[in-house]
PDB file of C-alpha atoms in Angstrom:
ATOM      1  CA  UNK A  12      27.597   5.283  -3.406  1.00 40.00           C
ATOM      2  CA  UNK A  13      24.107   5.524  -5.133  1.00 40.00           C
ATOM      3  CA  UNK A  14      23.777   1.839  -4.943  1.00 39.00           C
ATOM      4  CA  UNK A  15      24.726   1.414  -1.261  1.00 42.00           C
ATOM      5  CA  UNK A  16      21.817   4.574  -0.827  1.00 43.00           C
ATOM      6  CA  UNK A  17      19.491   1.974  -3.064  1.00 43.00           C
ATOM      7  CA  UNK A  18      20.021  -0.687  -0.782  1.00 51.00           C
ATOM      8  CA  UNK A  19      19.576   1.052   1.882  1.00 81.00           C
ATOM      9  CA  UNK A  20      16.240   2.571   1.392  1.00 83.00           C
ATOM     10  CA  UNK A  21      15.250  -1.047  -0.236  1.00 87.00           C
ATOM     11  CA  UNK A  22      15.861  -2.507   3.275  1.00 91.00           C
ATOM     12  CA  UNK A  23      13.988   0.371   4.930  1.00 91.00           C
ATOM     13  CA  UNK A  24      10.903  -0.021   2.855  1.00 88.00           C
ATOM     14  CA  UNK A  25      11.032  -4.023   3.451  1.00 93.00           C
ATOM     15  CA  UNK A  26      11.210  -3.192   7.264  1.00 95.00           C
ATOM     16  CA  UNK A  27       8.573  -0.654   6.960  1.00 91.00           C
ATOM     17  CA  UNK A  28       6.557  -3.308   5.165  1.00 93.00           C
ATOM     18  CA  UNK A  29       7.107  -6.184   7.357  1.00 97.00           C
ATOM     19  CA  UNK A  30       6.077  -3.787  10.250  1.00 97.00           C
ATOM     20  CA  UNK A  31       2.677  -3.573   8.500  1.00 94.00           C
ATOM     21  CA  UNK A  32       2.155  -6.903   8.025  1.00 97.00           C
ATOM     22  CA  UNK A  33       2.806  -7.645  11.697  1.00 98.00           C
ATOM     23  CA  UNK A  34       0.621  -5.178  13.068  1.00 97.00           C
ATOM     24  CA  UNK A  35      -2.017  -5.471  10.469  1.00 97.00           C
ATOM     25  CA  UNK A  36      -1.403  -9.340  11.310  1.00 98.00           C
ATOM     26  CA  UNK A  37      -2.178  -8.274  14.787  1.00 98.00           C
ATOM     27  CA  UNK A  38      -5.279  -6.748  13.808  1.00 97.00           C
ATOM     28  CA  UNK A  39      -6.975  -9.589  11.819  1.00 98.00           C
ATOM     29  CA  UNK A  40      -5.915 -12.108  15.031  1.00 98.00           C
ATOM     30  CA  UNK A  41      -7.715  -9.766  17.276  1.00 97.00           C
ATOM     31  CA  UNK A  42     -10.815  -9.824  15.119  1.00 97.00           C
ATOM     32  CA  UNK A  43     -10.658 -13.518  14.165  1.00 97.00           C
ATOM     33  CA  UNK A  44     -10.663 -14.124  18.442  1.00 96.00           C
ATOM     34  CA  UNK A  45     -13.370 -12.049  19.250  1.00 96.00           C
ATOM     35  CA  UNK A  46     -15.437 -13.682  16.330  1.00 95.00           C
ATOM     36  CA  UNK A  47     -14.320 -17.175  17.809  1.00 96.00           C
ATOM     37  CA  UNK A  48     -12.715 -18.269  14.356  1.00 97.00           C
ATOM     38  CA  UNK A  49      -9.815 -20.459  15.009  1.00 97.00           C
ATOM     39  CA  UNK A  50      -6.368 -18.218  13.588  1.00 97.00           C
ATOM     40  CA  UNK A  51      -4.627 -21.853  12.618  1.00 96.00           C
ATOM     41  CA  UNK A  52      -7.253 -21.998   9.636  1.00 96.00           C
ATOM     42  CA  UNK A  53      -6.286 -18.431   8.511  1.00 97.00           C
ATOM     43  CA  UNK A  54      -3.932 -19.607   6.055  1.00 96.00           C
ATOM     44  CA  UNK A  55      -2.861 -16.129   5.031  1.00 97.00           C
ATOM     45  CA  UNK A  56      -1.843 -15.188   8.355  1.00 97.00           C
ATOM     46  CA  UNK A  57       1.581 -16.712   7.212  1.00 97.00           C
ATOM     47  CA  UNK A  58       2.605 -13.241   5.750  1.00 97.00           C
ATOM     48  CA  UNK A  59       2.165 -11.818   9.105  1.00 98.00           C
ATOM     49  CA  UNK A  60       4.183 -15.185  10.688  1.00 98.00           C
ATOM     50  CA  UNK A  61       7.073 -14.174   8.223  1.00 98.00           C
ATOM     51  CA  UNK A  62       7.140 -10.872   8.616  1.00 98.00           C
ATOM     52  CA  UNK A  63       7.324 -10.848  12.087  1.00 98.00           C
ATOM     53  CA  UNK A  64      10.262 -13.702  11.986  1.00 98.00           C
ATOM     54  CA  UNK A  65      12.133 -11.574   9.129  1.00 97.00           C
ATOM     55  CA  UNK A  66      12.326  -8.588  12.056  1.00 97.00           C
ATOM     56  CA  UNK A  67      13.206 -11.003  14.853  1.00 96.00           C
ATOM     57  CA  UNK A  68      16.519 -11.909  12.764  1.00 96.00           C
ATOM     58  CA  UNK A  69      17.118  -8.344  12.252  1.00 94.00           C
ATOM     59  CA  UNK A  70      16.881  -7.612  14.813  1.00 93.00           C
ATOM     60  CA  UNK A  71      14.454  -5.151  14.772  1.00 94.00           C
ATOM     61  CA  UNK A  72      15.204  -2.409  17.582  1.00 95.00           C
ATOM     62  CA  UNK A  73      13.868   0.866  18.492  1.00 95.00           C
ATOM     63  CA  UNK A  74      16.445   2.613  17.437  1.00 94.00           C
ATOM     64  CA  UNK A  75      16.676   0.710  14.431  1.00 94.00           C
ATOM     65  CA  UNK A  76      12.878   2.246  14.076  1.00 93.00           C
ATOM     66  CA  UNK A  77      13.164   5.711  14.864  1.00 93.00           C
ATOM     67  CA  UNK A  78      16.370   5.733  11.846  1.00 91.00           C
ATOM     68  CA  UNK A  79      13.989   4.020   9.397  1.00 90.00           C
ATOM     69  CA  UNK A  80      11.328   6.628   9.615  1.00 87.00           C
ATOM     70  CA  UNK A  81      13.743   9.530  10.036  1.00 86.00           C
ATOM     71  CA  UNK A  82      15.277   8.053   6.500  1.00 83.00           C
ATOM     72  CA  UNK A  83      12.077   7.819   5.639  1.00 74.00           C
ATOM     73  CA  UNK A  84      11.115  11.563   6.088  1.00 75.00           C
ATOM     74  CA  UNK A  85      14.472  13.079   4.493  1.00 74.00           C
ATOM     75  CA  UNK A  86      14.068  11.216   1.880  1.00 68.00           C
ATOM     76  CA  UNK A  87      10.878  12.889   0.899  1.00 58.00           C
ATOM     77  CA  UNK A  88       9.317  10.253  -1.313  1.00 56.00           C
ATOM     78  CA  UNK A  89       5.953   9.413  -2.631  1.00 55.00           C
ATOM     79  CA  UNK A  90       6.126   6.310   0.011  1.00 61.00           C
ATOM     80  CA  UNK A  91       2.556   7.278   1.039  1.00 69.00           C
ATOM     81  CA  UNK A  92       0.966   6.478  -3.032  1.00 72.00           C
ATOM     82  CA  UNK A  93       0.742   2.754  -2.282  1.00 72.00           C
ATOM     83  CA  UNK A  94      -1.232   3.557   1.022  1.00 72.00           C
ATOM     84  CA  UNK A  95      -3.477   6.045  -0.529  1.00 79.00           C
ATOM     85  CA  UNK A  96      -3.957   3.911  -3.303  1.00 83.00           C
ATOM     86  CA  UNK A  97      -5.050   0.586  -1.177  1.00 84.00           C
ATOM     87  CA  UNK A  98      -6.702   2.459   1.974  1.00 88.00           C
ATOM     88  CA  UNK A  99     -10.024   3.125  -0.532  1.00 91.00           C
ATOM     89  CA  UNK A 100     -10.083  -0.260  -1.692  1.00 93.00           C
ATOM     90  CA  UNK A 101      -9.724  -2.043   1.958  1.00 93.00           C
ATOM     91  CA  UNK A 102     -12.675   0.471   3.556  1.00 93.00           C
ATOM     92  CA  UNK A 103     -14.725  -0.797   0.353  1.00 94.00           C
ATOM     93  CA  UNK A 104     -14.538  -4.413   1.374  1.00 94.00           C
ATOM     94  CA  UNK A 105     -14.621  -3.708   5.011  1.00 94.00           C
ATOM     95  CA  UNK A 106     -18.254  -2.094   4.384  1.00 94.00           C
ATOM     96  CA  UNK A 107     -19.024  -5.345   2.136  1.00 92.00           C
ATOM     97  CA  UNK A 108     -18.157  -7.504   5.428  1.00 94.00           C
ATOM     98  CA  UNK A 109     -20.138  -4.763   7.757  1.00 90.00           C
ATOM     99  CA  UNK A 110     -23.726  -7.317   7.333  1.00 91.00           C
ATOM    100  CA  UNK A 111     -21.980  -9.968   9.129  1.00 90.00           C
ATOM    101  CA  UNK A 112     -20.633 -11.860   5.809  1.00 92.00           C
ATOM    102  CA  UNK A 113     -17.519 -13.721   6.458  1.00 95.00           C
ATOM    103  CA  UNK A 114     -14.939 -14.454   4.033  1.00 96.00           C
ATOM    104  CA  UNK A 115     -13.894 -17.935   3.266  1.00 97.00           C
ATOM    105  CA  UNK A 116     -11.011 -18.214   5.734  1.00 97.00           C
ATOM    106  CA  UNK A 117      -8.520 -20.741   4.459  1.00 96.00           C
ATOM    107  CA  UNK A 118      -8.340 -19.089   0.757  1.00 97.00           C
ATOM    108  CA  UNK A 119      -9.006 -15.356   1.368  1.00 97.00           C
ATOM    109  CA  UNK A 120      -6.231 -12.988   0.937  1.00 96.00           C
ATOM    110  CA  UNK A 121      -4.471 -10.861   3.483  1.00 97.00           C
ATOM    111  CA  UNK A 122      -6.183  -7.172   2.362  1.00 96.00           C
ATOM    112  CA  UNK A 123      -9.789  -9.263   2.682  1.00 97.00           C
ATOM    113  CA  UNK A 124      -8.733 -10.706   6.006  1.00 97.00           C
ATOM    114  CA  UNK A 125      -7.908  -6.893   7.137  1.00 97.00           C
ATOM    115  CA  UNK A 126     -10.629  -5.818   5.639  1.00 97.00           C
ATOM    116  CA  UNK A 127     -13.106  -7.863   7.214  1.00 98.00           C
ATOM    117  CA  UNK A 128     -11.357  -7.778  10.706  1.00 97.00           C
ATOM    118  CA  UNK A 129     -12.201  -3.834  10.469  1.00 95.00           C
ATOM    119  CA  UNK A 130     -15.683  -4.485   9.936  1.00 96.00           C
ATOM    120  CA  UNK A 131     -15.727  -6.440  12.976  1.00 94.00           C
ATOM    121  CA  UNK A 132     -17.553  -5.176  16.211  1.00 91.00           C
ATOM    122  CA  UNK A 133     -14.496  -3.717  18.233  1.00 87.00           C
ATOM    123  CA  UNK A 134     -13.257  -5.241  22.123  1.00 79.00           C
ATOM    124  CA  UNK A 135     -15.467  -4.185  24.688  1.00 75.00           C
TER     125      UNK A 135
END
């Protein structure tokens, strides 16, 4: 029983992280049109790509959702450290990006492509 209960909160975090990488995926392609940079250069955006396919074959439902973060919330856990720890470190480079650098597109990494599509003007 305790490693059915693994499993399932294994699959749960995975869906909770693919749901971040789609949105923040979401996020960076937002930025990246507004700024007129082409998205097909961002190779990085891949993660976001997979993530979002990886749900599709779920599939991924509302309902499917709401039981996630109701696991989520009786189970209690710490699942907010590895936020709290990267949240500091993303605002840091988004303030790095706020003088109108721009990272180099095909090679940075996902957290640098977030981070600089939050230092980006936002939609009008």
């Amino acid at each position: 029983m305790a490693a059915a209960g693994e499993r399932d909160s294994g699959a749960i975090s995975r869906r909770r992280v693919w749901r971040a990488e789609v949105a923040m995926g979401a996020v960076i392609r937002s930025a990246l049109a507004r700024a007129g940079v082409d998205a097909a250069g961002v190779t990085r955006l891949c993660l976001a790509d997979e993530a979002a396919a990886a749900l599709v074959a779920i599939p991924d439902t509302p309902e499917l959702q709401r039981a996630d973060g109701n696991a989520a919330a009786a189970a209690n856990t710490n699942d907010r450290a590895p936020v709290d720890a990267l949240a500091p470190k993303i605002l840091a480079q988004a303030r790095g990006f706020a003088d109108g650098q721009r990272p180099d597109f095909a090679k940075a990494s996902f957290a640098e492509l977030f981070a600089w599509s939050l230092a980006q003007p936002a939609a009008e």
